[in-house]
CSV table of C-alpha atoms in Angstrom, one decimal:
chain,number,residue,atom,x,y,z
A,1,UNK,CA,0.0,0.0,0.0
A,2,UNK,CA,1.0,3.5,-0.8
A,3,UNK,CA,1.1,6.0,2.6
A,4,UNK,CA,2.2,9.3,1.0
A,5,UNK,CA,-0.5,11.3,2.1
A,6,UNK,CA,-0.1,10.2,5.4
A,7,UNK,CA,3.8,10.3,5.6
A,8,UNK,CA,3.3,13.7,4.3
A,9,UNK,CA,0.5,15.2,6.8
A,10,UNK,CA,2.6,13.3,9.5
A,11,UNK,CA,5.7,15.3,8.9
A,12,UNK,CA,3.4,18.8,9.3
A,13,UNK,CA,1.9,17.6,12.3
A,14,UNK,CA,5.4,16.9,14.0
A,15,UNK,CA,6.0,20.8,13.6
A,16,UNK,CA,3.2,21.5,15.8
A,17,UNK,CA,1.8,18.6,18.0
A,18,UNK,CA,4.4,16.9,20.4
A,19,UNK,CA,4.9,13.7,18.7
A,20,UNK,CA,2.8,14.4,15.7
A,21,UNK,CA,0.0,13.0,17.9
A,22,UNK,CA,-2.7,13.8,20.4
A,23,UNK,CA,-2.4,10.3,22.1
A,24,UNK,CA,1.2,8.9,22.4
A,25,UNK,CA,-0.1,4.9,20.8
A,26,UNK,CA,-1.2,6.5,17.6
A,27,UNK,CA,2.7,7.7,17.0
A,28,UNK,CA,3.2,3.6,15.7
A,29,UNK,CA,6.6,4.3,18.3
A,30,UNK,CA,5.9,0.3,19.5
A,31,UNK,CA,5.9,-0.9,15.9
A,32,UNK,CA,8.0,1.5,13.9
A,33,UNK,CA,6.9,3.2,11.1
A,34,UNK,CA,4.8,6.2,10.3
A,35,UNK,CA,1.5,6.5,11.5
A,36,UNK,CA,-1.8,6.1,9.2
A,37,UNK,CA,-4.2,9.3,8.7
A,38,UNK,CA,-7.4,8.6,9.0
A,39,UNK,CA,-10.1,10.5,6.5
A,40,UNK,CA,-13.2,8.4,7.2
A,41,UNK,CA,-14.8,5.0,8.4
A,42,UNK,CA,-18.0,3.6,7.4
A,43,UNK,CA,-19.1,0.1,9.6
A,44,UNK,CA,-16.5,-2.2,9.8
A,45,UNK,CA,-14.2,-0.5,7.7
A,46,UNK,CA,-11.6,2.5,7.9
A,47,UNK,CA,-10.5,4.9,4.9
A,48,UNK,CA,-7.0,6.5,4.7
A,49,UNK,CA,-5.8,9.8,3.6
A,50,UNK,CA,-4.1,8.0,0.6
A,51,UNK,CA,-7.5,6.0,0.2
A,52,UNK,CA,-6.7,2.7,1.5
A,53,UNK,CA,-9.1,0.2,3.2
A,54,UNK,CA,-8.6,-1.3,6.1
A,55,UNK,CA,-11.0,-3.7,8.3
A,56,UNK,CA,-10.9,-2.2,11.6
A,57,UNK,CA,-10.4,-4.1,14.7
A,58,UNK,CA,-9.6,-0.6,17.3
A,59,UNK,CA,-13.2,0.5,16.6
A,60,UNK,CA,-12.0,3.9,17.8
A,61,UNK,CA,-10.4,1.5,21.1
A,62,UNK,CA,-13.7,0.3,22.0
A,63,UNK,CA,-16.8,2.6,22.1
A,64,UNK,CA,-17.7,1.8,17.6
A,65,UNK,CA,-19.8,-1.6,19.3
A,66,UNK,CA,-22.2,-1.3,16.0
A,67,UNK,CA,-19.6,-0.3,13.8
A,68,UNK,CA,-18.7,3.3,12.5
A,69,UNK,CA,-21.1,6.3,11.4
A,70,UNK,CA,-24.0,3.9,12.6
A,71,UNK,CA,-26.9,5.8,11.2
A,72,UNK,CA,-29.1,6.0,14.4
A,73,UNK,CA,-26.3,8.0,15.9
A,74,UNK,CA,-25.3,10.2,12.7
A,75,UNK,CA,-28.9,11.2,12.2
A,76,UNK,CA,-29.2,12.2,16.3
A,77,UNK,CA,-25.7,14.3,16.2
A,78,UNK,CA,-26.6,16.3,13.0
A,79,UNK,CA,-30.6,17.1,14.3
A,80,UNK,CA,-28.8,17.7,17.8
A,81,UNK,CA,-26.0,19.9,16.4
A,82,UNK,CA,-28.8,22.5,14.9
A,83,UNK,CA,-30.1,22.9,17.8
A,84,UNK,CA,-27.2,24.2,19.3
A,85,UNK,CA,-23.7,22.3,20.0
A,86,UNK,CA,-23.5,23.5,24.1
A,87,UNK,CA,-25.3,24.9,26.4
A,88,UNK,CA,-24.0,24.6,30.1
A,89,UNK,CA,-27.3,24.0,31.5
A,90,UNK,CA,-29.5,20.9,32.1
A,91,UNK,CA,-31.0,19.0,29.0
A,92,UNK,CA,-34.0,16.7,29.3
A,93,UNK,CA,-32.0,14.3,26.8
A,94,UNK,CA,-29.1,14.1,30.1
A,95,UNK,CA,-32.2,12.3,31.9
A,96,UNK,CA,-33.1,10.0,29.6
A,97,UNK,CA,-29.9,8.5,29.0
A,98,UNK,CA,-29.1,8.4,32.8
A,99,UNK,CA,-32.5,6.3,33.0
A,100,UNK,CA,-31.4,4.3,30.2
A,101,UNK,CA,-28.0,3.3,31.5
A,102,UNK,CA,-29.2,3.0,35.2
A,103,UNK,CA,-31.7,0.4,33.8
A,104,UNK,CA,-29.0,-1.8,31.6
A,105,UNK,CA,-26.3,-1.6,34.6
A,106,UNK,CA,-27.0,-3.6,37.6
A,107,UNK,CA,-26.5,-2.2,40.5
A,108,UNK,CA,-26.7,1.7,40.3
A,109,UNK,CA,-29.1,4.2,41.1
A,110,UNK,CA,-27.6,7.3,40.0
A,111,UNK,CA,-24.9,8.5,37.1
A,112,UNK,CA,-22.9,11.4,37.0
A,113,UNK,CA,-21.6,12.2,33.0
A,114,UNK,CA,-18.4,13.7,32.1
A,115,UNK,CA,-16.0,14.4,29.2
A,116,UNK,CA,-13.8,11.3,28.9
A,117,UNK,CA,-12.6,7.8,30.6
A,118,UNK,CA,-10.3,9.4,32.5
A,119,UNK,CA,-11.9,11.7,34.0
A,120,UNK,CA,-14.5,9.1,35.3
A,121,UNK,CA,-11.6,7.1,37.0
A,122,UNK,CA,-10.1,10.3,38.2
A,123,UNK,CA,-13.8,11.4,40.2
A,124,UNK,CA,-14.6,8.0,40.7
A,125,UNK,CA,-11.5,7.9,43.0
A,126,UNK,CA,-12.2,11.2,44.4
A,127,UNK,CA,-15.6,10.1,45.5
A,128,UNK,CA,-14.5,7.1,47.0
A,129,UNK,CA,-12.5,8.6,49.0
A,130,UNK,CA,-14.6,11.5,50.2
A,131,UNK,CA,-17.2,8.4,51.2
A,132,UNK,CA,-15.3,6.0,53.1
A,133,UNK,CA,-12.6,9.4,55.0
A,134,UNK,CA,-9.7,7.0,54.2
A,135,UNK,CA,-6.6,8.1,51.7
A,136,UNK,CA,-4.6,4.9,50.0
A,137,UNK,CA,-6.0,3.3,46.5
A,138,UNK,CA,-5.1,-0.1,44.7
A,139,UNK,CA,-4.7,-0.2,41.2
A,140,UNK,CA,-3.0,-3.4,39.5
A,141,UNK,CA,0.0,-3.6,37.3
A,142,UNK,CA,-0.6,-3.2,33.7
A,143,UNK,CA,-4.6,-1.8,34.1
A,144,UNK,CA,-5.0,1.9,32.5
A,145,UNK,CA,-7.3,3.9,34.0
A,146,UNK,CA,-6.1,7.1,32.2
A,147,UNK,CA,-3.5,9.6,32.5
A,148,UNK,CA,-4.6,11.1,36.0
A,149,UNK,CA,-2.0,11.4,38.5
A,150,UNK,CA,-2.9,9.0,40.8
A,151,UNK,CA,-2.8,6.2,38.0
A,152,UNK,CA,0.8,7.0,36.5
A,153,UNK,CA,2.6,4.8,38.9
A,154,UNK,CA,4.8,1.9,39.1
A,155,UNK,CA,5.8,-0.5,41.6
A,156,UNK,CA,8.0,0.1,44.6
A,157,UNK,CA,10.9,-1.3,46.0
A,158,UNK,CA,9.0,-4.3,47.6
A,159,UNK,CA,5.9,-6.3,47.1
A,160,UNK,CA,4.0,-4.5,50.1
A,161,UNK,CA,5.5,-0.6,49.5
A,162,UNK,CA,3.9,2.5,48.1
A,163,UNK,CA,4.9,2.4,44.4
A,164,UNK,CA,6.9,5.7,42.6
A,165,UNK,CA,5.6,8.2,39.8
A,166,UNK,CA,6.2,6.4,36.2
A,167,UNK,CA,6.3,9.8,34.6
A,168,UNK,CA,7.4,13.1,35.4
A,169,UNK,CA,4.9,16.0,37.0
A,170,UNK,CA,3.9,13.3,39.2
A,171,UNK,CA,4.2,13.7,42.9
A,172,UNK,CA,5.8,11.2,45.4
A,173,UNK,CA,3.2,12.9,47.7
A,174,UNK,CA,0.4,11.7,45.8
A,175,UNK,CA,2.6,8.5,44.8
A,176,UNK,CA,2.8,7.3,48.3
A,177,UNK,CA,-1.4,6.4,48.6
A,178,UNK,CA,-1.2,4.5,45.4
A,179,UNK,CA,-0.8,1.1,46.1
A,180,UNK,CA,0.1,-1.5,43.3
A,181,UNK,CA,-1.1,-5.0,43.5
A,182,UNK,CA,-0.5,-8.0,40.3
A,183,UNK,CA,-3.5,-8.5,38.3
A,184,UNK,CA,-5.0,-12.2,39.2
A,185,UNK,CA,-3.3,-12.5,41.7
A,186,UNK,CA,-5.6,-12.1,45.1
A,187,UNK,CA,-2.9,-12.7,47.4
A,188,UNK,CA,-0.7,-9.3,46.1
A,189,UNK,CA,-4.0,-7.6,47.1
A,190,UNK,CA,-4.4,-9.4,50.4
A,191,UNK,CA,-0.9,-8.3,51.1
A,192,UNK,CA,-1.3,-5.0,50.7
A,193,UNK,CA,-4.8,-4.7,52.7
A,194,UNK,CA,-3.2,-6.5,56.0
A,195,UNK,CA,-0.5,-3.6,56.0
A,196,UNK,CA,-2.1,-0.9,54.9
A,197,UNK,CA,-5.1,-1.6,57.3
A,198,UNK,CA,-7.9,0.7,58.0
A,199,UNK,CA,-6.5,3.1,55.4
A,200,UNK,CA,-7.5,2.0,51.5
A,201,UNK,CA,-10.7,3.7,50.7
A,202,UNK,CA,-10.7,2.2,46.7
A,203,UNK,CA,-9.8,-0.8,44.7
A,204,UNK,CA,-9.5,-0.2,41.0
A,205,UNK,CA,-9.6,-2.3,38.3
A,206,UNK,CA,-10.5,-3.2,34.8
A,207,UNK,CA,-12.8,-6.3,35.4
A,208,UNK,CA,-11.4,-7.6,31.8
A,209,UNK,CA,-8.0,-5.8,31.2
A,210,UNK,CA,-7.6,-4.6,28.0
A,211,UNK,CA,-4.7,-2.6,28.2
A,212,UNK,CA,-2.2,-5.3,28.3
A,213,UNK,CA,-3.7,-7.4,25.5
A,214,UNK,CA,-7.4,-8.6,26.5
A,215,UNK,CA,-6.5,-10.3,30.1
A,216,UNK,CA,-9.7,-12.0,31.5
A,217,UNK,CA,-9.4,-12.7,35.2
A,218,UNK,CA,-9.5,-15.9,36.8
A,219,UNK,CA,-12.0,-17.8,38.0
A,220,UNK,CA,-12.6,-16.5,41.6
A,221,UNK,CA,-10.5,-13.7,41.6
A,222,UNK,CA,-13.2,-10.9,41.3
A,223,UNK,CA,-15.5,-12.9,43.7
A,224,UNK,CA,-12.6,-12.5,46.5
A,225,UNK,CA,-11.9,-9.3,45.6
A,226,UNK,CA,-15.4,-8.4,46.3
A,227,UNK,CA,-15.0,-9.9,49.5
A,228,UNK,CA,-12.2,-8.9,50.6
A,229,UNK,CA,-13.8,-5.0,49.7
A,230,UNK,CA,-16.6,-6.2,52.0
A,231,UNK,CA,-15.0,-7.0,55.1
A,232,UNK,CA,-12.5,-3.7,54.9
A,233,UNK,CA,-15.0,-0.9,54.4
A,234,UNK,CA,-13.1,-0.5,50.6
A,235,UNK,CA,-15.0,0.9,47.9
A,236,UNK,CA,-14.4,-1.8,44.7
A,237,UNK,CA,-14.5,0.0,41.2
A,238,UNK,CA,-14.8,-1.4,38.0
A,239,UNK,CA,-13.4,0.4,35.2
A,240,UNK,CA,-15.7,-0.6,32.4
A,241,UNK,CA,-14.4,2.3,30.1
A,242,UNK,CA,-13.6,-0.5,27.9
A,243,UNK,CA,-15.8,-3.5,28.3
A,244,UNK,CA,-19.1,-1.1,29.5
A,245,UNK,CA,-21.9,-1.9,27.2
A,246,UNK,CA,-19.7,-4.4,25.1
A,247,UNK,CA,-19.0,-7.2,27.1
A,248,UNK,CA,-23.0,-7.5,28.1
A,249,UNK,CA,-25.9,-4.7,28.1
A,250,UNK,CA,-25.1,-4.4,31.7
A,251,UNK,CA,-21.0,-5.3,31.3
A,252,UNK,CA,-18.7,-7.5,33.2
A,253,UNK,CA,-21.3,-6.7,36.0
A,254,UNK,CA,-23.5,-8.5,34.2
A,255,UNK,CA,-21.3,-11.4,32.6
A,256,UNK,CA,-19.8,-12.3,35.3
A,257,UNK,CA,-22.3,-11.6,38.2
A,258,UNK,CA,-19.9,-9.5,40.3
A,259,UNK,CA,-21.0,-6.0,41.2
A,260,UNK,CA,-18.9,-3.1,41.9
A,261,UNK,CA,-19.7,-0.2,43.8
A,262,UNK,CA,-18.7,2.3,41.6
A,263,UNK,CA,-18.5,1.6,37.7
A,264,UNK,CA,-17.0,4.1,35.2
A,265,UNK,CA,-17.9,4.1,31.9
A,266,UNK,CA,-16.4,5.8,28.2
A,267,UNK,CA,-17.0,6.5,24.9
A,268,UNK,CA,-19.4,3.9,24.3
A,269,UNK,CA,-21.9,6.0,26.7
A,270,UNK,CA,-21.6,8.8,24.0
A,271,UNK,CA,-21.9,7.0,20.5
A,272,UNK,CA,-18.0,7.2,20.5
A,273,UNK,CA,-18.2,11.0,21.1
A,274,UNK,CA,-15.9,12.4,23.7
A,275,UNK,CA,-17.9,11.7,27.0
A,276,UNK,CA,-17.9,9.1,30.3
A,277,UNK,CA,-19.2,8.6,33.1
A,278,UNK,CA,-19.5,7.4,36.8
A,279,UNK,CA,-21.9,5.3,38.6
A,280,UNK,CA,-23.2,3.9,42.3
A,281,UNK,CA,-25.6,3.3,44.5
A,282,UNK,CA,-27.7,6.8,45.7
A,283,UNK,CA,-25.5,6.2,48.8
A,284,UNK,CA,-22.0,6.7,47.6
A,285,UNK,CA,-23.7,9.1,44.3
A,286,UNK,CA,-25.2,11.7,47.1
A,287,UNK,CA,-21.7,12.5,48.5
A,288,UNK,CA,-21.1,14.0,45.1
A,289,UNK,CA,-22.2,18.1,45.3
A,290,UNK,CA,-24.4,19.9,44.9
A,291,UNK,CA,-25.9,17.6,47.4
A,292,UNK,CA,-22.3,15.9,49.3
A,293,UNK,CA,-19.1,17.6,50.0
A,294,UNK,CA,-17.3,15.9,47.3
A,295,UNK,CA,-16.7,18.3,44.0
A,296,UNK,CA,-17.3,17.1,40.8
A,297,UNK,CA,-17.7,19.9,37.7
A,298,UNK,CA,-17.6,20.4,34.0
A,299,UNK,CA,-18.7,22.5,32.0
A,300,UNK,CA,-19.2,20.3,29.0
A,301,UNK,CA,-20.6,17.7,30.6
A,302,UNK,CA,-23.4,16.2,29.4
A,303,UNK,CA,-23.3,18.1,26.3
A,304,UNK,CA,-26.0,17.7,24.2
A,305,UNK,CA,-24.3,16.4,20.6
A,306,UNK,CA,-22.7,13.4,23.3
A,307,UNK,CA,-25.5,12.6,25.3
A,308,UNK,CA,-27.9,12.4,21.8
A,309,UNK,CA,-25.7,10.2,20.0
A,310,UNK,CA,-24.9,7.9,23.4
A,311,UNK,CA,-29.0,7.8,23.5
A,312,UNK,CA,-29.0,6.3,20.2
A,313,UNK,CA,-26.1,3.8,20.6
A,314,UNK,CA,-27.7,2.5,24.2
A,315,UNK,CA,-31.4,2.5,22.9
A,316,UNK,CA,-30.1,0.1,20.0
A,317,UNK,CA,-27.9,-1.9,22.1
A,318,UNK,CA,-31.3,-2.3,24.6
A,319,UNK,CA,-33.6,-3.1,21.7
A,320,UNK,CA,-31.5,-5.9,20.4
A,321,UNK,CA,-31.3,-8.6,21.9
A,322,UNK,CA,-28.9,-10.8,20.7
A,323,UNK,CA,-26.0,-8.3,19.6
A,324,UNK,CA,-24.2,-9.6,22.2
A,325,UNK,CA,-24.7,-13.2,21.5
A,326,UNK,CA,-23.6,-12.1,17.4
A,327,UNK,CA,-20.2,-10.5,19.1
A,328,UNK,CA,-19.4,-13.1,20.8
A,329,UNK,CA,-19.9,-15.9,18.0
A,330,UNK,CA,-17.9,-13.4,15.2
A,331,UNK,CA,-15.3,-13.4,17.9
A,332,UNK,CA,-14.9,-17.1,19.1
A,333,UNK,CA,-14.8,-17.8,14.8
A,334,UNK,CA,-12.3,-15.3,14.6
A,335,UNK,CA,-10.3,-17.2,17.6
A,336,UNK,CA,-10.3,-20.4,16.2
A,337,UNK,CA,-9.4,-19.2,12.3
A,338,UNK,CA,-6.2,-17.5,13.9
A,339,UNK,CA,-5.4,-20.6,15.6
A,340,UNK,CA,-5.3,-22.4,12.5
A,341,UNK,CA,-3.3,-20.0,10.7
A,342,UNK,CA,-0.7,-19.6,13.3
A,343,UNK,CA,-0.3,-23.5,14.2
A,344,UNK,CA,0.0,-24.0,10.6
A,345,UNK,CA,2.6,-22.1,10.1
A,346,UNK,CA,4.6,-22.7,12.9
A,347,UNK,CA,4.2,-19.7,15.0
A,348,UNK,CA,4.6,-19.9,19.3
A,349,UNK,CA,1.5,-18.0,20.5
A,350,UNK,CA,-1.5,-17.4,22.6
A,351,UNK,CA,-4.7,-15.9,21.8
A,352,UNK,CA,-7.1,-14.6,25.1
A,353,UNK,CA,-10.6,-13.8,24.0
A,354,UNK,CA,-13.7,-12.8,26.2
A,355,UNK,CA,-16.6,-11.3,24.6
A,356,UNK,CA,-15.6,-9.6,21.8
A,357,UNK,CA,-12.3,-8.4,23.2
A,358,UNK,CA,-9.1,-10.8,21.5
A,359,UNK,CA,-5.6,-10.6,21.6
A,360,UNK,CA,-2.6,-12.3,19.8
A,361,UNK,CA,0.5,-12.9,22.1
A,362,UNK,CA,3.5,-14.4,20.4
A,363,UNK,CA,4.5,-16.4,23.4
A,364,UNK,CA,3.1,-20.1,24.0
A,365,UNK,CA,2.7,-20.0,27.5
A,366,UNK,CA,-0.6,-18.4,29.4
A,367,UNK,CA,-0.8,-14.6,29.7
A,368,UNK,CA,-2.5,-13.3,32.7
A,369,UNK,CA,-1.2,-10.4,34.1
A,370,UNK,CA,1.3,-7.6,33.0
A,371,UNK,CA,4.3,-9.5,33.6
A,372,UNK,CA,3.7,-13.0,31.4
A,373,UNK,CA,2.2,-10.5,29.0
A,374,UNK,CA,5.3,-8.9,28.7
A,375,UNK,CA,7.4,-11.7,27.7
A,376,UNK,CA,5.5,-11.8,23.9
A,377,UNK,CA,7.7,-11.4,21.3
A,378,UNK,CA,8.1,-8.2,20.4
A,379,UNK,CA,10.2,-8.2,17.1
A,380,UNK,CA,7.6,-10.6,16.2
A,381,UNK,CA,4.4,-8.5,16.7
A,382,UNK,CA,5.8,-5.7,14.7
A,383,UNK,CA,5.9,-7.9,11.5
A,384,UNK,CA,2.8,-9.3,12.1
A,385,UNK,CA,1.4,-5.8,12.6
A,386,UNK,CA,3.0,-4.6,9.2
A,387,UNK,CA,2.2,-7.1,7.3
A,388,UNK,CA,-1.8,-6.8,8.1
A,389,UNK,CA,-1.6,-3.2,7.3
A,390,UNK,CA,0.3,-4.1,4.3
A,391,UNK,CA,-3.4,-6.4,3.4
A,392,UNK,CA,-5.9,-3.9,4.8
A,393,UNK,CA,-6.1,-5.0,8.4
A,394,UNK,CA,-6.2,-2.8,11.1
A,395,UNK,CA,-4.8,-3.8,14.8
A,396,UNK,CA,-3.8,-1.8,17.3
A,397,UNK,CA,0.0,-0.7,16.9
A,398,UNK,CA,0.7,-2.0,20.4
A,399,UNK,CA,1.2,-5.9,21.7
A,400,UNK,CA,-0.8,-4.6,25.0
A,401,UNK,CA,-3.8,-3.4,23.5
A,402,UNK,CA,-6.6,-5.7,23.1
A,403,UNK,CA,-8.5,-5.8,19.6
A,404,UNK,CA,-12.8,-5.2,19.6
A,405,UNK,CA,-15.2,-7.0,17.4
A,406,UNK,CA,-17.8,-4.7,16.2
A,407,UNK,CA,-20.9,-6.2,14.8
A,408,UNK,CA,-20.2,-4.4,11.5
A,409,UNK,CA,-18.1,-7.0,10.7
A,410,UNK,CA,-19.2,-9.7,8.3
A,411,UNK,CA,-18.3,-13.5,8.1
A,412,UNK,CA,-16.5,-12.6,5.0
A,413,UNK,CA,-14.3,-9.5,6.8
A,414,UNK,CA,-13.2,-12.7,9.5
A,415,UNK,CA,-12.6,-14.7,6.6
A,416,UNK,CA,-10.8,-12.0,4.7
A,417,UNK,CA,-8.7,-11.2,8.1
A,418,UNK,CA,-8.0,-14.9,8.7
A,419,UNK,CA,-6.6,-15.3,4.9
A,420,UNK,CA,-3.9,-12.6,5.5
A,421,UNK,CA,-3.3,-14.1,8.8
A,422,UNK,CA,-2.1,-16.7,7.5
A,423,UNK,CA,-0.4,-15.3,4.5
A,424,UNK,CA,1.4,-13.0,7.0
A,425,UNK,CA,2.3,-16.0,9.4
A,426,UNK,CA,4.2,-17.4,6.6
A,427,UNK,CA,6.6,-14.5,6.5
A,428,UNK,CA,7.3,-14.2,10.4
């Protein structure tokens, strides 16, 4: 495929965005290379700026469930947007889609909207910690919950220690009440809940990573983590930024039949506009002000073109009934053709699927947290992520970043994706 156009407009944009990007991934720096341009996207499919095709499997990283420019949510952005594109005042439409999502999500009562996924996480920790009076959060290794301070950190010195700012501008003062524990593994959380006791107000955590490839959790471990929240007064938040409204109507809650008290929620709340949003019981939602001492603003929130198209995307994801069950099935086919291709060909890997999220790891032995999901084969994924561009298949240019099914996708897109799967395998 030819990239000029896109070599070209990446070049102008190094001159005045840091990077050439907006979002550090997009910059291809995991995979080499020079970044694609995107012009346009239509269902499953994404158009270049030098016209090529591509079946996409980052769906926008998540929220494009139905596929892009799905016309229910076109139509309600454009008759939205002539009516006016902000306000910063109440809109009926913000109630609606509060009763919507309160009545697909188990366990919630009230929902505060805001402008992004990380700014859910970020108030969604703030909250916690205004309701339970206690400082100290735990987040696990290798699980994004955006770019807010008190999620840039890395481990410590020792398994049971405050862990140290991964990235400069952030305190060791706010460093020191971030606690990080391993994903899966209950007994790193136990660990650092016997000696920090009395003082973690939150636990963290995407229910299904998808930030280090798509890392489902074991069986158990949610259900003790749940327990363990219970009997220390710890507020347990799911950060379904990602798998909200994809994995299940009503999300890993729902799949797995493990409820959180606080869920957060992304893009897929707005149509894939830039919104999220925050979740709980009236109990822990009524510390938020105006009515609790806990502050929580925006001035976009809520806006009207976001909360029109996320009322469009939710009302079609409640009226059908078996997207979900179509995900799924598209996904486990895709599993098993990328199996074949690999095996055939000779290639040491693993595949981890849930839902509709799937990832390739070129190592053969089981990936379940950060650290066996860092021993993939780097050198490897770069190649194999070249040479699907180079047929017109889209991954993420990252081996920790899960891929998402949309229901756009055909039988004959999988089939199309599993042929240069294979033809690719036999160059790796």
């Amino acid at each position: 495929m030819l990239y000029k156009r896109s070599s070209e407009l990446f070049a102008a944009a190094e001159k005045v965005i840091p990077g050439g990007v907006n979002s550090p991934v997009r910059a291809f720096k995991a995979v080499g290379g020079t970044p694609i341009f995107a012009k346009s996207a239509k269902g499953a499919y994404v158009f270049d700026e030098d016209e090529n095709r591509y079946i996409d499997y980052i769906n926008s990283w998540g929220p494009m469930v139905l596929g892009h420019a799905f016309p229910p949510v076109v139509e309600a952005v454009i008759e939205k947007a002539k009516l006016g594109t902000s306000f910063g005042m109440p809109t009926e439409m913000e109630t609606q889609i509060a009763d919507l999502a309160i009545k697909m999500v188990p366990g919630i009562d009230k929902i505060r909207f805001v402008n992004s996924g990380t700014e859910a996480c970020m108030s969604a920790i703030r909250l916690a910690r205004g309701f339970t009076k206690k400082d100290k959060i735990i987040k696990f290794a290798g699980c994004y919950h955006g770019h807010s301070d008190s999620f840039l950190i890395q481990a410590g010195s020792g398994a049971v220690t405050f862990g140290s700012p991964n990235s400069p501008g952030v305190t060791q003062g706010t460093a020191k009440d971030t606690l990080l524990a391993n994903y899966n593994d209950i007994e790193s959380v136990r660990a650092l809940v016997n000696v920090n006791f009395g003082e973690i107000a939150a636990i963290i955590i995407e229910p299904v990573a998808g930030n280090m490839g798509c890392i489902p959790p074991k069986e158990g471990f949610l259900e003790t983590l749940r327990q363990i929240c219970n009997e220390n007064n710890i507020v347990l938040i799911f950060d379904e930024v990602m798998t909200g409204f994809r994995m299940a109507r009503g999300g890993v809650q729902e799949l797995l039949n493990v409820k959180a008290d606080i869920v957060t929620f992304g893009k897929v709340i707005g149509g894939g506009l830039p919104v999220g949003a925050f979740a709980a019981r009236a109990e822990i939602m009524n510390y938020l002000a105006p009515l609790g001492p806990v502050y929580q603003a925006g001035t976009l929130s809520g806006n009207p073109l976001a909360m029109a198209a996320g009322l469009a995307m939710l009302t079609a994801l409640e009226q059908d009934k078996s997207v979900f069950q179509r995900l799924s099935e598209k996904t486990i086919y895709l599993e098993k053709g990328i199996e074949k291709a690999l095996s055939e060909n000779g290639i040491s890997f693993t595949i981890n699927r849930l839902g509709s999220m799937i990832s390739v790891h070129f190592d053969p032995n089981p990936v379940f947290d950060f650290q066996t999901a860092s021993k993939g084969d780097n050198e490897t994924f770069k190649k194999f992520f070249h040479g699907l561009l180079e047929e017109g298949v889209y991954i993420a240019p990252s081996a920790y970043e899960t891929w998402f099914i949309s229901d756009a996708l055909t039988y004959e897109d999988l089939d199309y994706t599993i042929s240069a799967i294979d033809k690719v395998a036999k160059t790796l």
